[in-house]
Short mmCIF file of C-alpha atoms in Angstrom, two decimals:
data_model
loop_
_atom_site.label_atom_id
_atom_site.label_comp_id
_atom_site.label_asym_id
_atom_site.label_seq_id
_atom_site.Cartn_x
_atom_site.Cartn_y
_atom_site.Cartn_z
CA MET A 97 27.46 10.10 203.42
CA ARG A 98 28.69 6.43 203.25
CA ASP A 99 25.30 5.21 203.69
CA VAL A 100 24.30 7.51 200.97
CA GLU A 101 26.88 6.01 198.57
CA THR A 102 26.55 2.57 199.51
CA ARG A 103 22.82 2.49 199.36
CA PRO A 104 22.55 2.60 195.62
CA LYS A 105 25.15 -0.12 194.94
CA ARG A 106 23.38 -2.70 197.18
CA TYR A 107 20.11 -2.10 195.24
CA GLU A 108 21.99 -2.42 192.04
CA ARG A 109 23.32 -5.73 193.18
CA LEU A 110 20.05 -6.96 194.30
CA ILE A 111 18.53 -6.05 191.11
CA VAL A 112 21.38 -8.14 189.62
CA LEU A 113 20.84 -10.58 191.39
CA ALA A 114 17.06 -11.16 190.63
CA LEU A 115 17.61 -10.63 186.98
CA LEU A 116 20.25 -13.44 187.02
CA LEU A 117 17.74 -15.80 189.13
CA ALA A 118 14.82 -14.49 187.06
CA SER A 119 17.24 -15.47 183.41
CA LEU A 120 18.66 -18.73 184.98
CA PRO A 121 16.12 -21.32 183.10
CA LEU A 122 16.73 -19.36 179.97
CA ILE A 123 20.52 -19.68 180.10
CA LEU A 124 20.56 -23.18 181.31
CA GLY A 125 18.40 -24.04 178.41
CA PHE A 126 20.60 -22.39 175.95
CA PHE A 127 23.66 -24.04 177.71
CA LEU A 128 21.98 -27.51 177.62
CA LEU A 129 21.10 -26.74 173.78
CA VAL A 130 24.56 -25.84 172.76
CA LEU A 131 25.87 -29.13 174.82
CA SER A 132 23.73 -31.23 172.89
CA SER A 133 24.46 -30.07 169.51
CA PHE A 134 28.40 -31.27 170.69
CA SER A 135 26.91 -34.48 172.11
CA THR A 136 26.12 -38.05 170.23
CA GLU A 137 22.82 -37.84 172.52
CA MET A 138 20.57 -35.11 174.15
CA VAL A 139 21.83 -33.47 177.25
CA THR A 140 18.72 -33.08 179.26
CA ASN A 141 20.73 -32.36 182.66
CA LEU A 142 23.77 -31.45 183.98
CA ASP A 143 24.81 -34.84 184.42
CA PRO A 144 28.29 -35.02 183.13
CA GLY A 145 27.81 -38.75 182.32
CA SER A 146 25.10 -38.18 179.68
CA PHE A 147 27.92 -35.85 177.56
CA HIS A 148 29.37 -37.46 175.00
CA PRO A 149 31.46 -35.15 172.62
CA THR A 150 31.68 -35.32 168.82
CA LEU A 151 31.75 -32.83 166.19
CA GLY A 152 29.83 -35.31 163.83
CA ASN A 153 26.40 -33.24 164.46
CA TRP A 154 27.72 -29.86 162.97
CA ILE A 155 29.67 -31.99 160.24
CA ASN A 156 26.48 -33.41 159.48
CA LEU A 157 24.64 -30.67 159.34
CA PHE A 158 26.54 -28.63 157.18
CA GLN A 159 26.37 -31.79 154.42
CA GLY A 160 22.81 -31.64 154.86
CA LYS A 161 22.00 -34.46 156.77
CA ILE A 162 19.29 -34.52 158.74
CA ALA A 163 19.06 -38.28 159.87
CA THR A 164 21.28 -40.58 161.38
CA THR A 165 21.03 -42.97 158.34
CA GLY A 166 22.10 -40.23 155.80
CA GLY A 167 19.39 -40.96 153.82
CA ILE A 168 17.15 -37.67 154.14
CA ARG A 169 19.20 -34.91 153.04
CA VAL A 170 18.62 -30.91 153.02
CA ASN A 171 20.55 -27.89 151.36
CA ILE A 172 21.04 -26.08 154.89
CA TRP A 173 23.17 -23.45 153.05
CA ARG A 174 19.93 -22.56 150.58
CA ILE A 175 17.65 -22.59 153.93
CA THR A 176 20.00 -19.90 155.29
CA LEU A 177 19.94 -17.95 152.29
CA ASN A 178 16.24 -17.84 152.47
CA THR A 179 15.82 -16.55 155.89
CA LEU A 180 18.87 -14.45 155.31
CA VAL A 181 17.01 -12.97 152.29
CA VAL A 182 14.08 -12.27 154.75
CA ALA A 183 15.99 -10.95 156.92
CA LEU A 184 17.83 -8.21 155.09
CA GLY A 185 14.48 -7.49 153.21
CA VAL A 186 12.81 -6.64 156.49
CA ALA A 187 15.58 -4.70 157.80
CA GLY A 188 15.89 -2.53 154.44
CA VAL A 189 12.18 -2.09 153.98
CA VAL A 190 11.76 -1.16 157.77
CA THR A 191 14.51 0.98 157.92
CA GLY A 192 13.74 3.21 154.25
CA VAL A 193 10.33 3.92 155.55
CA SER A 194 10.80 4.50 159.35
CA ALA A 195 14.00 7.14 158.34
CA LEU A 196 11.54 8.92 155.82
CA ALA A 197 8.51 8.96 158.21
CA GLY A 198 10.18 9.91 161.24
CA TYR A 199 11.74 12.95 159.42
CA SER A 200 8.54 13.95 158.67
CA LEU A 201 6.84 13.56 161.67
CA SER A 202 9.60 15.36 163.52
CA ARG A 203 10.15 18.19 161.12
CA ILE A 204 7.23 18.70 158.93
CA ASP A 205 4.09 20.26 160.57
CA PHE A 206 1.48 18.69 158.50
CA ARG A 207 -2.11 18.46 158.66
CA GLY A 208 -3.11 15.07 160.64
CA ARG A 209 0.13 14.61 162.12
CA LYS A 210 -0.76 13.93 165.52
CA THR A 211 -3.53 11.86 164.80
CA MET A 212 -1.00 9.45 162.70
CA MET A 213 1.23 9.77 165.52
CA VAL A 214 -1.69 8.07 167.70
CA LEU A 215 -2.56 6.02 165.10
CA LEU A 216 0.85 4.37 164.90
CA LEU A 217 0.98 3.54 168.41
CA VAL A 218 -2.34 1.64 167.95
CA LEU A 219 -1.17 -0.38 165.18
CA HIS A 220 1.98 -1.21 167.21
CA ALA A 221 -0.53 -2.56 170.19
CA PHE A 222 -1.94 -4.85 167.41
CA PRO A 223 -0.17 -8.78 167.90
CA GLY A 224 0.89 -9.95 164.46
CA VAL A 225 -1.07 -13.08 165.30
CA ALA A 226 -4.57 -11.20 165.32
CA LEU A 227 -3.86 -9.81 161.94
CA ILE A 228 -2.85 -13.01 160.02
CA VAL A 229 -6.49 -13.87 158.59
CA GLY A 230 -6.63 -10.30 157.13
CA VAL A 231 -2.99 -10.45 155.79
CA TYR A 232 -3.81 -14.20 154.48
CA LEU A 233 -6.91 -12.59 152.77
CA LEU A 234 -5.38 -10.05 150.92
CA TYR A 235 -2.40 -12.56 150.14
CA ARG A 236 -5.05 -15.11 148.43
CA LEU A 237 -6.14 -11.76 146.48
CA THR A 238 -3.23 -10.71 145.25
CA PHE A 239 -1.83 -14.28 144.27
CA PRO A 240 -0.09 -14.36 140.99
CA GLN A 241 -1.77 -16.50 138.19
CA ASN A 242 1.78 -17.18 136.87
CA TYR A 243 3.33 -19.87 138.87
CA GLU A 244 7.00 -19.23 137.64
CA VAL A 245 6.92 -15.93 139.99
CA VAL A 246 5.07 -17.71 142.91
CA GLY A 247 8.31 -17.92 144.63
CA LEU A 248 9.52 -14.48 144.04
CA TYR A 249 5.95 -12.85 145.20
CA SER A 250 6.28 -15.13 148.40
CA PHE A 251 9.62 -13.74 149.30
CA ALA A 252 8.07 -10.18 148.54
CA TYR A 253 5.09 -10.70 150.22
CA VAL A 254 6.33 -11.75 153.52
CA ILE A 255 9.00 -9.29 153.66
CA LEU A 256 6.66 -6.74 153.15
CA ALA A 257 4.24 -8.20 155.63
CA ARG A 258 6.63 -8.71 158.11
CA ALA A 259 7.88 -5.41 157.72
CA ALA A 260 4.61 -3.60 158.35
CA LEU A 261 4.47 -5.29 161.95
CA GLU A 262 7.89 -3.76 162.64
CA ILE A 263 7.27 -0.14 160.96
CA PRO A 264 5.26 1.61 163.51
CA MET A 265 7.65 1.23 166.09
CA SER A 266 10.66 1.54 164.22
CA ILE A 267 8.97 5.11 163.00
CA TRP A 268 8.63 6.35 166.71
CA LEU A 269 12.22 5.32 167.26
CA MET A 270 13.29 7.25 164.35
CA LYS A 271 11.35 10.11 165.27
CA GLY A 272 12.84 10.18 168.80
CA PHE A 273 16.54 10.50 167.09
CA PHE A 274 15.61 13.51 164.96
CA ASP A 275 14.07 15.48 167.66
CA THR A 276 17.32 15.25 169.16
CA ILE A 277 19.22 17.11 166.35
CA PRO A 278 19.05 21.08 166.72
CA TRP A 279 16.93 22.75 163.90
CA GLU A 280 20.16 25.12 163.03
CA PHE A 281 21.75 21.82 161.46
CA GLU A 282 18.87 21.63 159.42
CA TRP A 283 18.30 25.38 158.70
CA SER A 284 22.27 25.63 157.23
CA GLY A 285 21.41 23.32 154.62
CA ILE A 286 18.03 25.13 153.73
CA ILE A 287 19.60 28.58 153.69
CA ASP A 288 22.76 27.30 151.53
CA GLY A 289 19.85 25.84 148.88
CA ALA A 290 19.46 22.52 149.66
CA SER A 291 16.04 20.78 149.18
CA ARG A 292 14.29 18.95 151.85
CA ILE A 293 15.17 15.53 150.70
CA THR A 294 18.85 16.61 150.28
CA VAL A 295 18.97 17.94 153.93
CA TRP A 296 17.54 14.63 155.16
CA ARG A 297 19.87 12.62 153.09
CA LYS A 298 23.25 14.31 153.56
CA ILE A 299 22.73 16.51 156.75
CA MET A 300 20.30 14.52 159.05
CA LEU A 301 20.98 10.89 158.06
CA PRO A 302 24.72 11.08 158.93
CA LEU A 303 23.71 12.50 162.44
CA ILE A 304 21.57 9.77 163.28
CA LYS A 305 23.78 6.54 162.34
CA PRO A 306 23.28 4.75 165.50
CA GLY A 307 19.50 5.12 165.34
CA ILE A 308 19.73 3.90 161.79
CA LEU A 309 21.92 1.06 162.80
CA ALA A 310 19.71 0.21 165.92
CA VAL A 311 16.50 0.26 163.98
CA ALA A 312 18.08 -2.04 161.21
CA LEU A 313 19.00 -4.42 163.75
CA PHE A 314 16.08 -4.82 165.03
CA ALA A 315 14.44 -5.34 162.03
CA PHE A 316 16.82 -8.06 160.77
CA LEU A 317 16.53 -9.52 164.04
CA ALA A 318 12.74 -9.40 163.46
CA GLY A 319 12.73 -11.16 160.12
CA TRP A 320 15.17 -13.71 160.84
CA GLN A 321 13.22 -15.25 163.99
CA ASP A 322 9.96 -15.00 162.53
CA ILE A 323 7.88 -18.24 162.26
CA ILE A 324 4.40 -17.49 161.81
CA TYR A 325 4.50 -15.69 158.57
CA VAL A 326 7.27 -17.21 157.00
CA ARG A 327 5.15 -20.36 157.55
CA THR A 328 2.31 -19.13 156.03
CA PHE A 329 3.31 -17.25 153.01
CA LEU A 330 6.62 -18.47 152.14
CA VAL A 331 6.91 -21.09 149.97
CA TYR A 332 10.60 -21.95 150.71
CA PRO A 333 11.81 -23.01 154.22
CA THR A 334 14.04 -20.74 156.50
CA LEU A 335 15.88 -21.90 159.51
CA ALA A 336 13.17 -21.24 162.16
CA THR A 337 10.51 -23.69 159.89
CA PHE A 338 12.89 -25.87 159.02
CA ILE A 339 13.94 -26.58 162.85
CA GLU A 340 10.05 -26.37 163.56
CA ALA A 341 9.17 -29.14 161.11
CA ASN A 342 12.34 -31.65 162.25
CA ILE A 343 11.99 -31.44 165.96
CA GLU A 344 9.30 -33.80 166.31
CA ALA A 345 9.98 -35.96 163.11
CA GLU A 346 10.97 -39.67 163.36
CA TYR A 347 13.95 -39.60 161.23
CA SER A 348 15.72 -36.74 162.93
CA HIS A 349 18.46 -36.97 165.01
CA MET A 350 17.79 -34.68 167.93
CA PRO A 351 21.57 -33.50 168.52
CA LEU A 352 22.01 -32.71 164.96
CA ILE A 353 18.63 -30.60 165.26
CA ALA A 354 20.04 -29.03 168.24
CA ALA A 355 23.43 -28.43 166.17
CA ALA A 356 20.81 -26.48 163.82
CA GLY A 357 18.99 -24.28 166.61
CA THR A 358 22.57 -23.21 167.86
CA PHE A 359 23.30 -22.29 164.34
CA TYR A 360 20.14 -20.49 164.14
CA LEU A 361 21.05 -18.74 167.54
CA LEU A 362 24.44 -17.52 166.46
CA PRO A 363 23.43 -14.02 164.64
CA THR A 364 21.20 -13.05 167.59
CA ILE A 365 23.83 -13.76 170.17
CA ILE A 366 26.73 -12.31 168.01
CA PHE A 367 24.70 -8.90 167.42
CA PHE A 368 23.60 -8.49 170.94
CA ILE A 369 27.12 -9.31 172.16
CA THR A 370 28.69 -6.82 169.71
CA ALA A 371 26.00 -4.06 169.60
CA GLN A 372 25.03 -3.68 173.30
CA GLN A 373 25.95 0.27 173.42
CA LEU A 374 24.25 0.46 170.05
CA LEU A 375 20.77 -0.91 171.47
CA LEU A 376 21.06 1.40 174.52
CA GLN A 377 21.54 4.39 172.29
CA GLY A 378 18.52 2.85 170.41
CA TYR A 379 16.07 2.77 173.08
CA SER A 380 17.17 6.16 174.71
CA GLY A 381 17.22 8.12 171.39
CA GLY A 382 13.85 7.02 170.81
CA ILE A 383 12.69 7.51 174.28
CA LYS A 384 14.27 11.18 174.07
CA GLY A 385 11.25 11.89 171.45
#
């Protein structure tokens, strides 16, 4: 009996150890990045002598200085705002569309339903890079003639283009959450005279709050981390394109860029630390469907 109880624990320890060993290079890279952001020089190894502590990198970053001379300045808060607009826009579009489509696929038996579900999986299989040519062609065809709205148009276009990549899988996740809700909840609302949209808004959505938050979180991180679509279509820089553009610039102070990279990682780290259970519920709920 003891062997039966201890054997799974041994396997769990081996799995955890294997995961830690596989993740060690990544963890070490992030650790050196954070150390470099608080050092006067880049820390490329674990030698304590290469670390010279300072807060100057963070002070210069928040003041917009990206060169040791201070001659080149940027508004880091404006760049952060651009990143937030894209991330929140993607999260809003993906969450709204997937909540409506997921409910329809879960609760309504309409013609072409199975075909649509298969097509959603096919669309999710296409990488975003493979679609960039067609998306760029559509961008040029719809480019506004009034240059005063080009900036607003570029924001709207990159949000919709990036959201389109996240919507197929998000719909499947939302459908999985709707599938777990008993029909009795919905029938009670319909019997009381509520319409489908009212049942969806007042009864169904409150019951799948973990799914909504999980989908919104995944979509936000997708918009926050995107670089290909943002660099191609957005006329304003985001944190990702700012770091990518300055990482090899001659005037850039690399520990300062390390501070920018750490600042860029903060939302992702905070979200994953504070929402681990929510993310697991999101995956399990989607798989059940």
